[in-house]
mmCIF file of C-alpha atoms and ligand atoms in Angstrom:
data_model
loop_
_atom_site.group_PDB
_atom_site.id
_atom_site.type_symbol
_atom_site.label_atom_id
_atom_site.label_comp_id
_atom_site.label_asym_id
_atom_site.label_seq_id
_atom_site.Cartn_x
_atom_site.Cartn_y
_atom_site.Cartn_z
ATOM 1 C CA MET A 1270 -87.256 44.352 -47.352
ATOM 2 C CA ASN A 1271 -89.772 44.790 -49.854
ATOM 3 C CA ALA A 1272 -93.472 44.798 -47.890
ATOM 4 C CA LEU A 1273 -95.451 44.674 -51.456
ATOM 5 C CA PHE A 1274 -92.745 41.471 -52.688
ATOM 6 C CA ASP A 1275 -93.209 39.855 -50.012
ATOM 7 C CA PHE A 1276 -97.528 40.493 -48.408
ATOM 8 C CA ILE A 1277 -98.784 40.660 -51.842
ATOM 9 C CA LEU A 1278 -96.812 39.793 -55.033
ATOM 10 C CA TYR A 1279 -95.347 36.207 -53.443
ATOM 11 C CA PRO A 1280 -97.550 34.971 -52.004
ATOM 12 C CA LEU A 1281 -99.519 34.945 -55.267
ATOM 13 C CA PHE A 1282 -97.016 33.562 -56.532
ATOM 14 C CA TYR A 1283 -96.092 30.794 -54.254
ATOM 15 C CA ILE A 1284 -100.058 29.758 -53.823
ATOM 16 C CA LEU A 1285 -100.702 29.836 -57.967
ATOM 17 C CA PRO A 1286 -100.024 26.373 -58.888
ATOM 18 C CA ALA A 1287 -103.241 25.808 -55.827
ATOM 19 C CA TYR A 1288 -105.029 27.829 -57.190
ATOM 20 C CA ILE A 1289 -104.952 26.512 -60.970
ATOM 21 C CA ALA A 1290 -104.960 22.735 -60.081
ATOM 22 C CA ASN A 1291 -108.454 24.222 -58.138
ATOM 23 C CA GLY A 1292 -109.537 26.596 -61.073
ATOM 24 C CA ALA A 1293 -109.014 24.256 -64.261
ATOM 25 C CA PRO A 1294 -111.198 21.483 -63.341
ATOM 26 C CA VAL A 1295 -113.885 23.796 -63.311
ATOM 27 C CA ILE A 1296 -113.079 24.612 -67.416
ATOM 28 C CA PHE A 1297 -111.588 21.169 -68.435
ATOM 29 C CA GLY A 1298 -113.932 18.840 -66.141
ATOM 30 C CA GLY A 1299 -116.304 16.269 -67.190
ATOM 31 C CA GLY A 1300 -116.939 13.374 -67.787
ATOM 32 C CA LYS A 1301 -116.631 9.938 -66.207
ATOM 33 C CA PRO A 1302 -116.578 10.761 -61.790
ATOM 34 C CA LEU A 1303 -113.740 9.340 -59.955
ATOM 35 C CA ASP A 1304 -116.134 7.499 -58.072
ATOM 36 C CA PHE A 1305 -117.603 5.157 -61.150
ATOM 37 C CA GLY A 1306 -121.140 6.537 -59.471
ATOM 38 C CA LYS A 1307 -120.374 4.133 -56.348
ATOM 39 C CA LYS A 1308 -122.091 4.929 -53.117
ATOM 40 C CA ILE A 1309 -121.449 4.492 -49.132
ATOM 41 C CA GLY A 1310 -125.269 3.883 -48.238
ATOM 42 C CA LYS A 1311 -127.571 5.605 -49.842
ATOM 43 C CA SER A 1312 -125.098 8.601 -50.810
ATOM 44 C CA TYR A 1313 -121.717 8.902 -53.573
ATOM 45 C CA ILE A 1314 -118.315 8.226 -52.129
ATOM 46 C CA PHE A 1315 -117.842 11.791 -53.870
ATOM 47 C CA GLY A 1316 -120.621 12.447 -55.951
ATOM 48 C CA PRO A 1317 -121.026 13.204 -59.989
ATOM 49 C CA ASN A 1318 -119.498 16.803 -59.755
ATOM 50 C CA LYS A 1319 -115.375 14.960 -59.027
ATOM 51 C CA THR A 1320 -114.376 13.677 -62.055
ATOM 52 C CA ILE A 1321 -111.216 11.922 -63.469
ATOM 53 C CA ARG A 1322 -110.741 13.976 -66.479
ATOM 54 C CA GLY A 1323 -110.586 17.117 -63.987
ATOM 55 C CA LEU A 1324 -108.314 15.765 -61.180
ATOM 56 C CA ALA A 1325 -105.876 14.717 -63.914
ATOM 57 C CA ILE A 1326 -106.573 17.623 -66.288
ATOM 58 C CA GLY A 1327 -106.165 19.590 -62.749
ATOM 59 C CA ILE A 1328 -102.971 18.086 -60.463
ATOM 60 C CA MET A 1329 -101.107 18.463 -64.251
ATOM 61 C CA LEU A 1330 -102.126 21.973 -64.841
ATOM 62 C CA GLY A 1331 -101.414 22.381 -60.996
ATOM 63 C CA ILE A 1332 -97.964 21.163 -62.051
ATOM 64 C CA ALA A 1333 -96.883 22.221 -65.383
ATOM 65 C CA THR A 1334 -98.209 26.096 -63.409
ATOM 66 C CA GLY A 1335 -95.070 24.936 -60.960
ATOM 67 C CA THR A 1336 -92.880 24.168 -62.944
ATOM 68 C CA LEU A 1337 -92.874 27.307 -65.192
ATOM 69 C CA GLU A 1338 -92.454 29.350 -61.767
ATOM 70 C CA SER A 1339 -89.172 26.915 -61.310
ATOM 71 C CA ILE A 1340 -87.647 28.779 -63.915
ATOM 72 C CA VAL A 1341 -87.493 31.575 -62.758
ATOM 73 C CA PRO A 1342 -83.457 32.202 -61.283
ATOM 74 C CA GLY A 1343 -83.663 32.146 -57.172
ATOM 75 C CA PHE A 1344 -87.081 30.054 -57.231
ATOM 76 C CA SER A 1345 -85.979 25.896 -58.655
ATOM 77 C CA TYR A 1346 -88.451 24.577 -55.471
ATOM 78 C CA MET A 1347 -91.930 25.847 -56.993
ATOM 79 C CA LEU A 1348 -91.567 23.136 -59.409
ATOM 80 C CA VAL A 1349 -91.262 20.772 -55.617
ATOM 81 C CA VAL A 1350 -94.115 23.199 -53.974
ATOM 82 C CA GLY A 1351 -96.123 22.896 -57.000
ATOM 83 C CA VAL A 1352 -95.893 19.077 -57.465
ATOM 84 C CA LEU A 1353 -96.888 18.986 -53.334
ATOM 85 C CA GLU A 1354 -99.340 21.837 -53.523
ATOM 86 C CA SER A 1355 -101.486 19.736 -56.561
ATOM 87 C CA PHE A 1356 -101.524 16.943 -55.406
ATOM 88 C CA GLY A 1357 -102.513 18.862 -51.653
ATOM 89 C CA THR A 1358 -105.722 21.067 -53.621
ATOM 90 C CA HIS A 1359 -106.954 17.798 -54.971
ATOM 91 C CA LEU A 1360 -107.163 15.620 -52.008
ATOM 92 C CA GLY A 1361 -108.380 18.410 -50.321
ATOM 93 C CA ASP A 1362 -111.045 18.880 -52.743
ATOM 94 C CA LEU A 1363 -111.760 15.080 -52.625
ATOM 95 C CA THR A 1364 -112.213 15.222 -47.912
ATOM 96 C CA GLY A 1365 -114.658 17.581 -48.863
ATOM 97 C CA SER A 1366 -116.982 16.224 -51.245
ATOM 98 C CA PHE A 1367 -116.548 13.440 -49.239
ATOM 99 C CA VAL A 1368 -117.676 14.848 -46.035
ATOM 100 C CA LYS A 1369 -120.821 16.831 -47.426
ATOM 101 C CA ARG A 1370 -121.720 13.263 -49.158
ATOM 102 C CA ARG A 1371 -121.567 11.409 -46.024
ATOM 103 C CA LEU A 1372 -123.814 14.435 -44.422
ATOM 104 C CA GLY A 1373 -126.349 13.807 -47.226
ATOM 105 C CA MET A 1374 -125.568 17.561 -48.866
ATOM 106 C CA GLU A 1375 -126.092 17.539 -52.892
ATOM 107 C CA SER A 1376 -123.185 17.701 -54.865
ATOM 108 C CA GLY A 1377 -122.607 21.532 -55.265
ATOM 109 C CA SER A 1378 -124.640 22.456 -51.749
ATOM 110 C CA SER A 1379 -122.350 25.022 -50.393
ATOM 111 C CA MET A 1380 -120.906 23.867 -47.441
ATOM 112 C CA VAL A 1381 -119.333 28.002 -45.810
ATOM 113 C CA LEU A 1382 -115.723 27.363 -45.014
ATOM 114 C CA MET A 1383 -114.925 24.216 -46.366
ATOM 115 C CA ASP A 1384 -116.336 25.028 -49.938
ATOM 116 C CA GLN A 1385 -113.424 28.072 -50.499
ATOM 117 C CA TYR A 1386 -110.926 26.586 -47.926
ATOM 118 C CA LEU A 1387 -110.649 22.543 -47.978
ATOM 119 C CA PHE A 1388 -107.838 22.830 -51.215
ATOM 120 C CA PHE A 1389 -106.530 25.392 -49.858
ATOM 121 C CA VAL A 1390 -105.453 24.950 -46.127
ATOM 122 C CA PHE A 1391 -104.673 21.199 -48.066
ATOM 123 C CA ALA A 1392 -102.541 22.496 -50.250
ATOM 124 C CA LEU A 1393 -99.967 24.674 -47.556
ATOM 125 C CA ALA A 1394 -99.170 21.609 -45.580
ATOM 126 C CA PHE A 1395 -98.433 18.977 -48.343
ATOM 127 C CA ALA A 1396 -96.260 22.114 -49.672
ATOM 128 C CA TYR A 1397 -95.290 23.239 -45.752
ATOM 129 C CA PRO A 1398 -92.147 20.298 -45.386
ATOM 130 C CA ALA A 1399 -90.543 22.033 -48.776
ATOM 131 C CA GLY A 1400 -90.187 25.379 -46.934
ATOM 132 C CA ASN A 1401 -90.206 29.054 -48.120
ATOM 133 C CA MET A 1402 -94.634 29.365 -47.569
ATOM 134 C CA PRO A 1403 -94.588 33.134 -47.563
ATOM 135 C CA ASN A 1404 -94.670 35.296 -43.754
ATOM 136 C CA VAL A 1405 -97.672 35.273 -41.757
ATOM 137 C CA TYR A 1406 -99.156 38.422 -43.363
ATOM 138 C CA GLY A 1407 -98.676 37.128 -46.403
ATOM 139 C CA LEU A 1408 -100.584 34.140 -45.912
ATOM 140 C CA LEU A 1409 -103.578 36.370 -43.921
ATOM 141 C CA PHE A 1410 -103.966 38.460 -47.195
ATOM 142 C CA LEU A 1411 -104.399 34.723 -49.174
ATOM 143 C CA VAL A 1412 -107.090 33.884 -46.607
ATOM 144 C CA ILE A 1413 -108.910 37.171 -47.664
ATOM 145 C CA LEU A 1414 -108.222 36.090 -51.663
ATOM 146 C CA THR A 1415 -108.642 33.119 -52.087
ATOM 147 C CA GLY A 1416 -112.435 33.670 -50.388
ATOM 148 C CA ILE A 1417 -112.955 36.559 -52.197
ATOM 149 C CA LEU A 1418 -111.856 34.033 -55.723
ATOM 150 C CA HIS A 1419 -113.942 31.784 -54.759
ATOM 151 C CA LYS A 1420 -117.155 33.822 -55.013
ATOM 152 C CA LEU A 1421 -116.131 36.045 -58.002
ATOM 153 C CA THR A 1422 -115.239 32.621 -59.795
ATOM 154 C CA ASN A 1423 -118.038 30.472 -59.228
ATOM 155 C CA ALA A 1424 -120.322 33.933 -60.017
ATOM 156 C CA GLY A 1425 -118.164 34.209 -63.285
ATOM 157 C CA ALA A 1426 -118.587 30.195 -63.817
ATOM 158 C CA TYR A 1427 -122.348 29.917 -63.662
ATOM 159 C CA VAL A 1428 -122.594 33.258 -66.126
ATOM 160 C CA LEU A 1429 -120.688 31.116 -68.622
ATOM 161 C CA ASN A 1430 -122.576 28.550 -68.258
ATOM 162 C CA LEU A 1431 -119.624 26.497 -66.305
ATOM 163 C CA LYS A 1432 -121.270 25.821 -63.413
ATOM 164 C CA LYS A 1433 -125.305 25.200 -62.603
ATOM 165 C CA VAL A 1434 -125.303 26.792 -59.546
ATOM 166 C CA PRO A 1435 -123.349 30.812 -58.749
ATOM 167 C CA TRP A 1436 -121.797 29.776 -55.555
HETATM 168 N N1 LIG B 2403 -114.614 18.785 -60.825
HETATM 169 C C1 LIG B 2403 -114.502 18.284 -61.591
HETATM 170 N N2 LIG B 2403 -113.632 17.317 -61.654
HETATM 171 C C2 LIG B 2403 -112.892 17.407 -60.279
HETATM 172 C C3 LIG B 2403 -113.019 18.330 -59.406
HETATM 173 C C4 LIG B 2403 -114.473 19.662 -59.668
HETATM 174 O O1 LIG B 2403 -114.781 18.473 -63.035
HETATM 175 N N3 LIG B 2403 -112.556 16.470 -59.568
HETATM 176 C C5 LIG B 2403 -115.659 20.482 -61.921
HETATM 177 C C6 LIG B 2403 -116.934 19.802 -61.736
HETATM 178 O O2 LIG B 2403 -117.580 20.057 -63.080
HETATM 179 C C7 LIG B 2403 -117.541 20.911 -60.203
HETATM 180 C C8 LIG B 2403 -116.492 21.933 -60.933
HETATM 181 O O3 LIG B 2403 -115.628 21.517 -61.634
HETATM 182 O O4 LIG B 2403 -119.130 20.876 -60.465
HETATM 183 C C9 LIG B 2403 -116.683 22.427 -59.848
HETATM 184 O O5 LIG B 2403 -116.636 21.423 -58.587
HETATM 185 P P1 LIG B 2403 -116.604 22.318 -56.734
HETATM 186 O O6 LIG B 2403 -117.006 23.254 -56.527
HETATM 187 O O7 LIG B 2403 -115.539 21.602 -56.106
HETATM 188 O O8 LIG B 2403 -117.784 21.157 -56.710
HETATM 189 P P2 LIG B 2403 -118.501 20.954 -56.510
HETATM 190 O O9 LIG B 2403 -119.774 20.936 -58.201
HETATM 191 O O10 LIG B 2403 -119.171 21.813 -55.858
HETATM 192 O O11 LIG B 2403 -119.477 19.426 -55.922
HETATM 193 P P3 LIG B 2403 -118.611 18.697 -54.435
HETATM 194 O O12 LIG B 2403 -120.708 19.510 -53.703
HETATM 195 O O13 LIG B 2403 -119.076 17.409 -54.819
HETATM 196 O O14 LIG B 2403 -118.405 20.030 -54.153
HETATM 197 MG MG1 LIG B 2404 -118.828 23.618 -54.893
#
């Protein structure tokens, strides 16, 4: 069929709820940490950068994105996909922070691959049961795009003073 649609446009449309759920906390997050400052041993459970507001607003805006997309004729399933991706994104993000803290890594420190891709892998794994995943070329495009966007958005957030570190 239409290669531009299959390999680029549809993958973007499909993953948008996860990207929004993941990016929103950088802008709207902050406040009380999800772990209430509690530690396991010497390190925080998740750390001060994982906040209740970031989680709540991230999931809400991710679901709102999927809901809007589901209005497009033929794409009603994006409502379910959006919900699954939003929860998956944040479970992946928290898993990453949890693992980093267990390894004794400071909040905001960089861990290659996990920082970029754990939310993405979780989002796709959660949404998989709802079907309609992009094809393998589309997924490959998203893998490349996610790596690039992660770099660009973090550098942008740093320039805009939304983040303390440029990664
Ligand atoms: N954020 C938030 N609440 C969340 C997730 C993220 O408020 N549940 C905000 C925080 O301001 C955080 C920023 O989004 O600093 C970027 O998130 P991320 O890069 O995932 O976290 P890090 O600061 O790198 O912390 P960690 O080392 O735990 O991954
Ligand atoms: Mg980070």
